[in-house]
């Protein structure tokens, strides 16, 4: 049985020093710069210039989810008071974006790509969906950050945002058939099955576990595994591993494992 991270403290030594170094780095990051693409998409004034690199491209915004998770784990591991304060600020800004967008949507990319999917218009490549770079990958990172903010910082608003996002997502997939869903999944989508399963756990709503199994089970990759057939050679590792991690989480919850 796992015990909470909050029950462990590093007091000295190489790992404590590394933890301190990482903590200082996290506090040097400016949340409003990571929030900039979300605010821009929602038509709200930005408070700081977005970061460069990956954050200046179509995949901009995925780092915010990572950052939320890092803050939440920092709080759990050290008792940091500044980390949950930053979580509160970020979650509040995401809530503003969600309200401005309406319908539960909150992402740093145009809704058009998803609305085309809703209408059955699907143009998918390994790293692009309807002209947008891996939007479900970015959504996975955001939902994981919201999950960790709720679980490790007790931020109830983060859970509410995640619920609204996934209810909106259910509408996107509602009228798609099995073939269309597999078309969508040919684009990298991170561990969407994992975060949906975890949301089912956190809310007690089985719909989200069903969504994980129906909407994010990539048959081309996962079905050969069930047969013991290795078809992974040459595939992008970061794309495939989260699918298996999520599948394991679905199994755990389906087998009655406690959250």
C-alpha positions as a printed Julia matrix, in Angstrom:
259×3 Matrix{Float64}:
   0.0     0.0     0.0
   1.38    3.39   -0.97
   1.75    6.03    1.71
   1.37    9.78    1.06
   4.39   11.72   -0.17
   3.64   14.24    2.58
   4.79   11.66    5.15
   8.39   11.83    3.84
  10.9    14.63    4.32
  14.47   14.84    3.0
  16.61   16.43    5.69
  20.17   16.34    4.32
  22.4    14.79    1.68
  22.58   14.77   -2.1
  18.87   14.21   -2.66
  17.89   17.02   -0.29
  20.34   19.32   -2.07
  18.86   18.37   -5.42
  15.35   18.95   -4.11
  16.38   22.42   -2.93
  17.89   23.21   -6.36
  14.73   22.1    -8.15
  12.59   24.11   -5.72
  14.53   27.29   -6.48
  14.14   26.66  -10.19
  10.37   26.19   -9.88
  10.05   29.43   -7.95
  12.03   31.26  -10.67
   9.44   30.34  -13.31
   6.82   33.02  -13.95
   3.31   31.5   -14.0
   1.82   34.38  -16.01
   4.24   33.67  -18.85
   3.02   30.06  -18.97
  -0.59   31.26  -18.82
  -0.17   33.7   -21.73
  -1.29   31.35  -24.53
  -4.4    30.33  -22.55
  -5.39   33.94  -22.02
  -4.72   34.79  -25.66
  -6.92   31.94  -26.87
  -9.72   33.03  -24.51
  -9.51   36.63  -25.74
  -8.32   37.94  -22.38
  -5.43   40.4   -21.85
  -2.12   38.69  -21.17
  -0.16   39.68  -18.07
   3.3    38.68  -19.29
   5.06   37.65  -22.48
   4.98   33.93  -23.14
   8.19   31.93  -22.95
  10.16   31.04  -26.07
  11.14   27.6   -27.36
   8.34   25.07  -27.39
   6.08   27.56  -25.63
   6.24   29.93  -28.58
   4.94   27.29  -31.0
   1.65   25.44  -31.54
   2.42   23.19  -28.59
   2.64   26.23  -26.33
   0.75   25.73  -23.08
   1.71   22.12  -22.4
   4.36   23.28  -19.92
   1.69   24.78  -17.65
   0.3    21.33  -16.89
   3.77   20.06  -16.05
   4.31   23.11  -13.85
   1.07   22.57  -11.92
   2.1    18.98  -11.22
   5.56   20.08  -10.11
   4.13   22.69   -7.73
   1.71   20.16   -6.25
   4.43   17.58   -5.66
   6.74   20.24   -4.25
   4.08   21.14   -1.7
   3.52   17.49   -0.79
   7.25   16.76   -0.49
   8.32   19.88    1.42
   5.26   21.59    2.86
   6.05   24.66    0.75
   3.49   27.39    1.26
   4.42   29.3    -1.88
   3.69   26.35   -4.17
  -0.05   26.06   -3.35
  -0.35   29.84   -3.56
   0.91   29.66   -7.12
  -1.49   26.79   -7.82
  -4.36   28.96   -6.59
  -3.31   31.77   -8.94
  -2.97   29.49  -11.99
  -6.23   27.65  -11.36
  -8.02   30.97  -10.92
  -6.71   32.21  -14.27
  -7.71   28.95  -15.96
 -11.19   29.34  -14.5
 -11.39   32.83  -16.04
 -10.35   31.39  -19.41
 -12.92   28.61  -19.14
 -15.66   31.1   -18.33
 -14.65   33.36  -21.23
 -14.66   30.44  -23.67
 -17.93   28.97  -22.47
 -18.91   25.31  -22.72
 -16.06   24.07  -20.51
 -13.25   24.57  -23.0
  -9.86   25.69  -21.7
  -6.79   25.11  -23.86
  -4.2    27.35  -25.54
  -5.2    26.3   -29.08
  -8.14   27.27  -31.26
 -11.36   25.33  -30.67
 -11.76   24.93  -34.42
  -9.67   21.74  -34.53
 -11.95   20.08  -31.99
 -15.16   21.38  -33.55
 -14.1    19.78  -36.81
 -13.68   16.48  -34.97
 -17.18   16.93  -33.51
 -18.47   17.29  -37.06
 -16.59   14.18  -38.22
 -13.92   16.12  -40.09
 -10.68   14.41  -39.09
  -7.3    15.1   -40.64
  -4.78   13.29  -38.47
  -1.03   12.76  -38.73
   1.27   11.41  -35.99
   1.83   14.92  -34.6
  -1.05   17.01  -35.93
  -4.84   16.97  -35.67
  -6.79   19.18  -38.07
  -3.78   21.46  -38.45
  -3.04   21.78  -34.71
   0.01   20.22  -33.12
  -0.98   17.37  -30.73
  -3.83   19.15  -28.9
  -4.77   16.07  -26.84
  -1.17   15.76  -25.67
  -1.43   19.29  -24.28
  -4.84   18.53  -22.78
  -3.43   15.47  -21.03
  -0.72   17.57  -19.39
  -3.27   20.14  -18.24
  -5.64   17.54  -16.79
  -2.76   15.81  -15.01
  -1.74   19.14  -13.47
  -5.3    19.84  -12.35
  -5.55   16.31  -10.88
  -2.34   16.78   -8.9
  -3.44   20.24   -7.74
  -6.64   18.73   -6.38
  -5.07   15.65   -4.83
  -1.91   17.15   -3.34
  -2.94   20.76   -2.67
  -6.62   20.22   -1.93
  -7.62   22.69   -4.65
 -11.28   21.89   -5.28
 -11.53   24.46   -8.1
  -8.97   22.45  -10.09
 -11.25   19.42   -9.96
 -14.21   21.5   -11.13
 -12.25   22.79  -14.12
 -11.24   19.25  -15.05
 -14.84   18.04  -14.8
 -16.06   20.82  -17.1
 -13.29   20.14  -19.63
 -14.06   16.42  -19.76
 -17.81   16.99  -20.02
 -17.07   19.24  -23.01
 -14.8    16.51  -24.39
 -17.56   13.92  -24.08
 -19.61   16.02  -26.49
 -16.76   16.07  -29.01
 -16.63   12.27  -29.14
 -20.36   11.59  -28.65
 -21.32   11.06  -32.3
 -18.05    9.55  -33.54
 -18.0     5.9   -34.52
 -15.2     3.46  -33.72
 -13.4     4.06  -37.02
 -13.42    7.84  -36.57
 -12.13    7.55  -33.01
  -9.19    5.47  -34.19
  -8.47    8.13  -36.81
  -8.23   10.74  -34.05
  -5.95    8.48  -32.0
  -3.42    8.23  -34.8
  -2.25   11.65  -33.52
  -0.17   11.66  -30.32
  -2.59   12.04  -27.41
  -0.45   11.47  -24.34
  -2.07    9.6   -21.44
  -5.64   10.81  -21.9
  -6.89    7.38  -20.81
  -5.02    7.73  -17.51
  -6.33   11.18  -16.55
  -9.89   10.22  -17.47
  -9.62    7.09  -15.33
  -8.24    9.17  -12.47
 -11.08   11.68  -12.84
 -13.54    8.82  -12.57
 -11.78    7.86   -9.36
 -11.84   11.4    -7.93
 -15.49   12.06   -8.8
 -17.02    8.6    -8.45
 -18.48    9.06  -11.95
 -18.04    5.94  -14.09
 -18.61    7.94  -17.3
 -15.0     9.08  -17.32
 -13.62    5.55  -17.0
 -15.91    4.54  -19.87
 -14.59    7.49  -21.91
 -11.05    6.35  -21.27
 -11.81    2.89  -22.62
 -14.0     3.97  -25.53
 -12.32    7.14  -26.74
  -8.62    6.64  -25.96
  -7.84    2.98  -26.58
  -5.48    3.08  -29.56
  -6.07   -0.32  -31.11
  -3.23   -0.17  -33.64
  -0.68    0.0   -30.81
  -2.4    -1.77  -27.94
  -4.12   -4.71  -29.63
  -0.86   -6.36  -30.81
   0.38   -6.2   -27.22
  -2.61   -8.24  -26.1
  -1.6   -10.86  -28.64
   2.04  -10.8   -27.49
   3.03   -9.38  -30.87
   5.82   -6.78  -30.73
   4.98   -4.04  -33.27
   6.77   -1.22  -31.44
  10.02   -1.05  -33.38
  10.52    2.41  -34.85
   7.58    4.0   -32.99
   8.0     7.19  -30.96
   8.48    6.06  -27.34
   7.0     9.15  -25.67
   3.84    8.62  -27.69
   3.33    4.94  -26.81
   4.32    4.6   -23.14
   1.5     6.81  -21.74
  -1.08    4.63  -23.53
   0.13    1.6   -21.6
   0.35    3.47  -18.29
  -3.24    4.62  -18.8
  -4.38    1.13  -19.7
  -2.86   -0.18  -16.46
  -4.77    2.51  -14.55
  -8.0     1.47  -16.24
  -7.32   -2.12  -15.21
  -6.64   -1.13  -11.61
  -9.9     0.76  -11.29
 -11.86   -1.86  -13.22
 -10.5    -4.49  -10.86
 -11.86   -2.54   -7.91
  -8.6    -1.06   -6.67
  -9.14    1.9    -4.36
  -8.3     5.38   -5.6
